[in-house]
XYZ file of N, CA and C in Angstrom:
381
model
N -130.308 7.897 83.470
C -131.423 8.394 82.901
C -131.192 9.877 82.563
N -131.542 10.103 81.343
C -131.712 11.703 80.942
C -132.868 12.206 80.535
N -132.883 13.402 80.340
C -134.316 14.206 80.119
C -134.802 14.206 78.843
N -135.867 14.704 78.576
C -136.550 14.708 77.285
C -135.708 15.908 76.302
N -135.625 15.858 75.435
C -135.067 16.989 74.430
C -136.491 17.837 74.007
N -136.226 19.188 73.951
C -137.437 19.836 73.815
C -138.510 19.444 72.504
N -137.653 18.920 71.561
C -138.448 18.385 70.215
C -139.112 17.335 70.703
N -138.608 16.071 71.334
C -139.275 15.029 71.987
C -140.553 15.300 72.726
N -140.375 16.391 73.677
C -141.376 16.772 74.488
C -142.609 17.459 73.781
N -142.397 18.196 72.667
C -143.274 18.694 71.891
C -144.052 17.572 71.153
N -143.341 16.891 70.393
C -143.911 15.830 69.562
C -144.719 14.813 70.378
N -144.346 14.525 71.179
C -144.974 13.393 72.039
C -146.190 14.110 72.926
N -146.069 15.194 73.510
C -146.868 15.757 74.000
C -148.095 16.271 73.282
N -147.823 16.428 72.104
C -148.954 16.886 71.058
C -149.761 15.774 70.355
N -149.064 14.365 70.706
C -149.515 13.294 70.004
C -150.931 12.929 70.753
N -152.122 12.543 70.206
C -153.271 12.021 70.695
C -153.087 10.669 71.281
N -152.027 9.875 70.652
C -152.015 8.499 71.186
C -150.456 8.210 71.310
N -150.270 7.249 72.112
C -148.874 6.735 72.152
C -149.003 5.111 72.129
N -147.936 4.689 71.487
C -147.965 3.254 71.412
C -146.844 2.673 72.473
N -147.085 1.889 73.384
C -146.545 1.276 74.334
C -146.229 -0.101 74.458
N -144.838 -0.434 74.223
C -144.554 -1.969 73.948
C -143.859 -2.287 75.436
N -144.347 -3.271 76.264
C -143.464 -3.544 77.415
C -142.768 -4.932 77.050
N -141.697 -5.244 78.073
C -140.651 -6.454 77.717
C -141.028 -7.447 78.453
N -141.142 -8.813 77.601
C -141.053 -9.897 78.240
C -139.823 -10.270 79.393
N -140.162 -11.320 80.032
C -138.840 -11.847 80.853
C -137.423 -11.975 80.161
N -137.826 -12.651 78.853
C -136.615 -12.714 77.998
C -136.185 -11.505 77.060
N -136.870 -10.539 77.540
C -136.131 -9.414 76.898
C -136.726 -8.847 75.431
N -137.660 -9.689 74.933
C -138.495 -9.171 73.902
C -139.683 -8.608 74.202
N -140.014 -7.670 73.175
C -140.951 -6.799 73.022
C -142.413 -7.277 72.998
N -143.392 -7.009 73.657
C -144.714 -7.471 73.649
C -145.310 -6.582 72.328
N -146.476 -7.158 71.883
C -147.262 -6.116 70.965
C -147.387 -4.952 71.525
N -147.417 -3.606 71.074
C -147.600 -2.137 71.561
C -149.238 -2.317 71.888
N -149.578 -1.488 72.931
C -150.997 -1.039 73.195
C -150.945 0.235 72.834
N -152.158 0.899 72.815
C -152.327 2.246 72.377
C -152.925 2.782 73.788
N -152.288 4.105 74.197
C -152.852 4.659 75.362
C -152.599 6.175 75.108
N -153.423 6.919 75.962
C -153.254 8.506 75.984
C -151.948 8.825 77.062
N -151.454 10.114 76.457
C -150.270 10.552 77.157
C -150.473 11.780 77.465
N -149.905 12.660 78.343
C -150.259 14.085 78.543
C -148.715 14.688 79.295
N -148.639 15.810 78.897
C -147.580 16.467 79.178
C -147.870 17.439 80.305
N -146.999 17.515 81.418
C -147.085 18.452 82.488
C -145.512 18.917 82.645
N -145.452 20.161 82.269
C -144.226 20.891 82.354
C -143.038 20.449 81.462
N -141.967 19.928 81.987
C -141.108 19.160 81.059
C -141.033 17.428 81.251
N -142.178 17.108 81.715
C -142.599 15.625 81.849
C -143.690 15.036 81.182
N -143.473 13.927 81.017
C -144.598 12.845 80.217
C -145.252 11.946 81.107
N -146.529 11.729 81.052
C -147.374 10.885 81.946
C -148.306 10.133 81.197
N -148.508 8.750 81.917
C -149.505 7.969 81.251
C -150.309 7.343 82.607
N -151.322 6.841 82.365
C -152.225 6.048 83.201
C -152.754 4.880 82.580
N -153.073 3.994 83.349
C -153.900 2.790 82.990
C -155.415 2.979 83.216
N -155.903 3.012 81.874
C -157.514 3.301 81.897
C -158.092 2.333 82.901
N -157.921 1.154 82.950
C -158.368 -0.201 83.592
C -157.797 -0.199 85.150
N -156.906 0.826 85.497
C -156.257 0.406 86.881
C -155.170 -0.441 86.878
N -154.762 -0.864 88.046
C -153.742 -1.865 88.179
C -153.762 -2.979 87.633
N -155.191 -3.478 87.405
C -155.284 -4.868 86.698
C -155.305 -4.859 85.238
N -154.869 -3.609 84.673
C -154.786 -3.711 83.271
C -153.618 -4.409 82.834
N -153.554 -5.068 81.572
C -152.509 -5.995 81.305
C -151.166 -5.390 81.229
N -151.268 -4.059 80.291
C -149.809 -3.410 80.309
C -149.230 -2.846 81.539
N -150.310 -2.697 82.415
C -149.610 -1.969 83.914
C -148.810 -3.170 84.622
N -149.641 -4.536 84.451
C -148.809 -5.500 85.219
C -147.737 -5.901 84.353
N -147.774 -5.784 83.252
C -146.566 -6.131 82.542
C -145.152 -5.448 82.795
N -145.315 -4.233 83.238
C -144.126 -3.476 83.307
C -143.671 -3.588 84.838
N -144.377 -4.105 85.605
C -144.048 -4.491 87.080
C -142.725 -4.892 87.382
N -142.290 -6.020 86.629
C -141.132 -6.612 86.949
C -140.044 -5.792 86.456
N -139.754 -5.046 85.441
C -138.699 -4.274 85.118
C -138.906 -2.722 84.860
N -140.177 -2.274 85.026
C -140.522 -0.939 84.913
C -139.836 -0.221 83.773
N -139.896 -1.097 82.764
C -138.922 -0.494 81.269
C -140.147 -0.785 80.156
N -140.143 -0.051 78.894
C -140.836 -0.106 77.840
C -140.118 0.700 76.707
N -140.858 0.521 75.669
C -140.573 1.303 74.507
C -141.913 2.146 73.961
N -141.687 3.492 73.728
C -142.824 4.088 73.255
C -142.642 4.614 71.977
N -143.803 4.799 71.379
C -143.612 5.618 69.912
C -144.893 6.475 70.096
N -144.637 7.676 69.663
C -145.559 8.805 69.525
C -144.801 10.053 68.829
N -145.624 10.658 67.970
C -145.413 11.886 67.497
C -144.061 11.746 66.444
N -143.968 10.404 65.688
C -142.839 10.199 65.201
C -141.355 10.144 66.084
N -141.556 9.872 67.281
C -140.506 9.625 68.116
C -140.549 8.254 68.775
N -139.460 7.589 68.766
C -139.553 6.391 69.403
C -138.227 6.240 70.504
N -138.825 5.858 71.616
C -137.554 5.886 72.779
C -138.078 4.722 73.548
N -137.017 4.467 74.284
C -137.006 3.725 75.436
C -137.173 3.871 76.721
N -138.009 3.788 77.625
C -138.493 4.601 78.711
C -138.344 3.787 79.924
N -137.935 4.414 81.158
C -138.316 3.726 82.397
C -139.510 4.528 83.104
N -140.538 3.664 83.635
C -141.570 3.901 84.320
C -141.338 4.441 85.707
N -141.666 5.549 86.226
C -141.698 5.978 87.543
C -143.139 6.203 88.203
N -143.285 5.350 89.183
C -144.719 5.594 89.787
C -144.700 7.001 90.619
N -145.606 7.762 90.397
C -145.862 9.091 90.888
C -147.262 9.250 91.466
N -148.036 7.934 91.593
C -149.274 8.122 92.035
C -149.707 8.641 93.461
N -148.596 8.785 94.130
C -148.889 9.278 95.629
C -148.698 10.667 95.903
N -148.331 11.300 94.662
C -148.094 12.906 94.503
C -149.437 13.631 94.254
N -150.141 13.960 95.336
C -151.394 14.564 95.074
C -151.580 15.601 94.210
N -150.505 16.608 94.317
C -150.717 17.851 93.846
C -150.406 17.624 92.359
N -149.407 16.717 92.021
C -148.927 16.249 90.738
C -150.209 15.789 89.998
N -150.796 14.964 90.754
C -152.087 14.262 89.922
C -153.080 15.008 89.723
N -153.233 16.242 90.505
C -154.166 16.916 90.108
C -153.754 17.964 88.869
N -152.597 18.142 88.543
C -152.045 18.708 87.263
C -152.399 17.693 86.315
N -152.148 16.422 86.383
C -152.047 15.423 85.352
C -153.954 15.364 85.076
N -154.613 15.419 85.894
C -156.011 15.380 85.724
C -156.412 16.534 84.864
N -155.962 17.638 85.207
C -156.418 18.804 84.254
C -155.690 18.899 82.878
N -154.351 18.250 82.658
C -154.004 18.022 81.607
C -154.907 16.877 80.739
N -155.091 15.776 81.434
C -155.996 14.990 80.698
C -157.400 15.613 80.133
N -158.170 16.441 80.909
C -159.183 16.999 80.733
C -159.199 18.089 79.601
N -158.142 18.701 79.613
C -157.745 19.706 78.416
C -157.315 19.081 77.250
N -156.456 18.205 77.297
C -155.969 17.665 75.890
C -157.057 16.895 75.324
N -158.033 15.999 76.039
C -158.960 14.973 75.624
C -160.304 15.646 75.598
N -160.611 16.933 75.815
C -161.889 17.338 76.100
C -162.723 16.983 74.957
N -162.271 16.937 73.722
C -163.278 16.506 72.520
C -163.801 15.144 72.669
N -163.324 14.351 73.542
C -163.901 13.061 73.687
C -165.006 13.156 74.964
N -165.945 12.316 74.818
C -167.018 12.169 75.798
C -166.380 12.306 77.096
N -167.162 12.494 78.217
C -166.854 12.029 79.622
C -166.525 10.719 79.755
N -167.432 9.917 78.948
C -167.189 8.252 78.853
C -165.816 7.786 78.817
N -164.922 8.560 78.295
C -163.577 8.251 77.934
C -162.699 8.969 79.088
N -162.847 10.142 79.020
C -162.015 11.339 80.045
C -162.035 11.115 81.423
N -163.493 10.721 82.001
C -163.643 10.232 83.157
C -162.825 9.437 83.999
N -162.758 8.361 83.260
C -161.978 7.044 83.978
C -160.574 7.366 84.117
N -160.100 8.204 83.171
C -158.710 8.570 83.265
C -158.247 9.688 84.436
N -159.523 9.983 85.133
C -158.914 11.018 86.005
C -159.723 10.480 87.486
N -160.138 9.232 87.279
C -160.818 8.478 88.644
C -159.665 7.822 89.314
N -160.084 7.572 90.669
C -159.070 6.959 91.575
C -158.201 5.862 90.960
N -159.130 5.018 90.560
C -158.699 3.727 89.754
C -157.435 3.914 89.177
N -157.532 5.042 88.085
C -156.568 5.073 86.922
C -155.324 6.099 87.681
N -155.935 6.861 88.505
C -154.691 7.719 89.378
C -153.696 7.022 90.223
N -154.213 5.839 90.545
C -153.221 4.964 91.181
C -152.343 4.132 90.175
N -152.311 4.673 89.144
C -151.551 4.049 88.149
C -150.516 5.070 87.616
N -150.500 6.066 87.803
C -149.991 7.336 87.324
C -148.441 7.060 87.394
N -147.809 7.023 85.934
C -146.484 6.794 85.755
C -145.846 7.893 84.805
N -144.530 8.462 85.443
C -143.870 9.380 84.769
C -143.006 8.628 83.680
N -143.016 8.996 82.401
C -142.072 8.345 81.486
C -140.695 9.100 81.322
N -139.465 8.235 81.720
C -138.309 8.923 81.686
C -137.478 8.227 80.621
N -136.948 9.039 79.476
C -136.184 8.225 78.646
C -134.985 7.518 79.186
N -134.799 6.317 78.561
C -133.547 5.712 78.982
C -132.342 6.300 78.391
N -131.124 6.133 78.896
C -129.906 6.490 78.432
C -129.334 5.805 77.346
């Protein structure tokens, strides 16, 4: 696994939405879903709005891999669970609140609630 380029971080981090396609058992991609993405430092993070029961979150469990498209960047990624890192999750909460503040609390509050925090995933570009 390698790190993000500065250009990728800036483009994806600035994008309002990210398209995420998970892989089926046979290796084919599912239809992408649209989710929010935030940047903290030199890393990118996503959460499942509906928590661990959300379809895309369940679909990544067997392989922890997917493909993202955001800010004119397309990358295959590995998902790394960071939901147990309390300090990091506090920073991610703040990033969601800052980036998406123009949306009502109806949308932002669930993204920083315990149910979503339990699904916090770091996106790591695949080599």
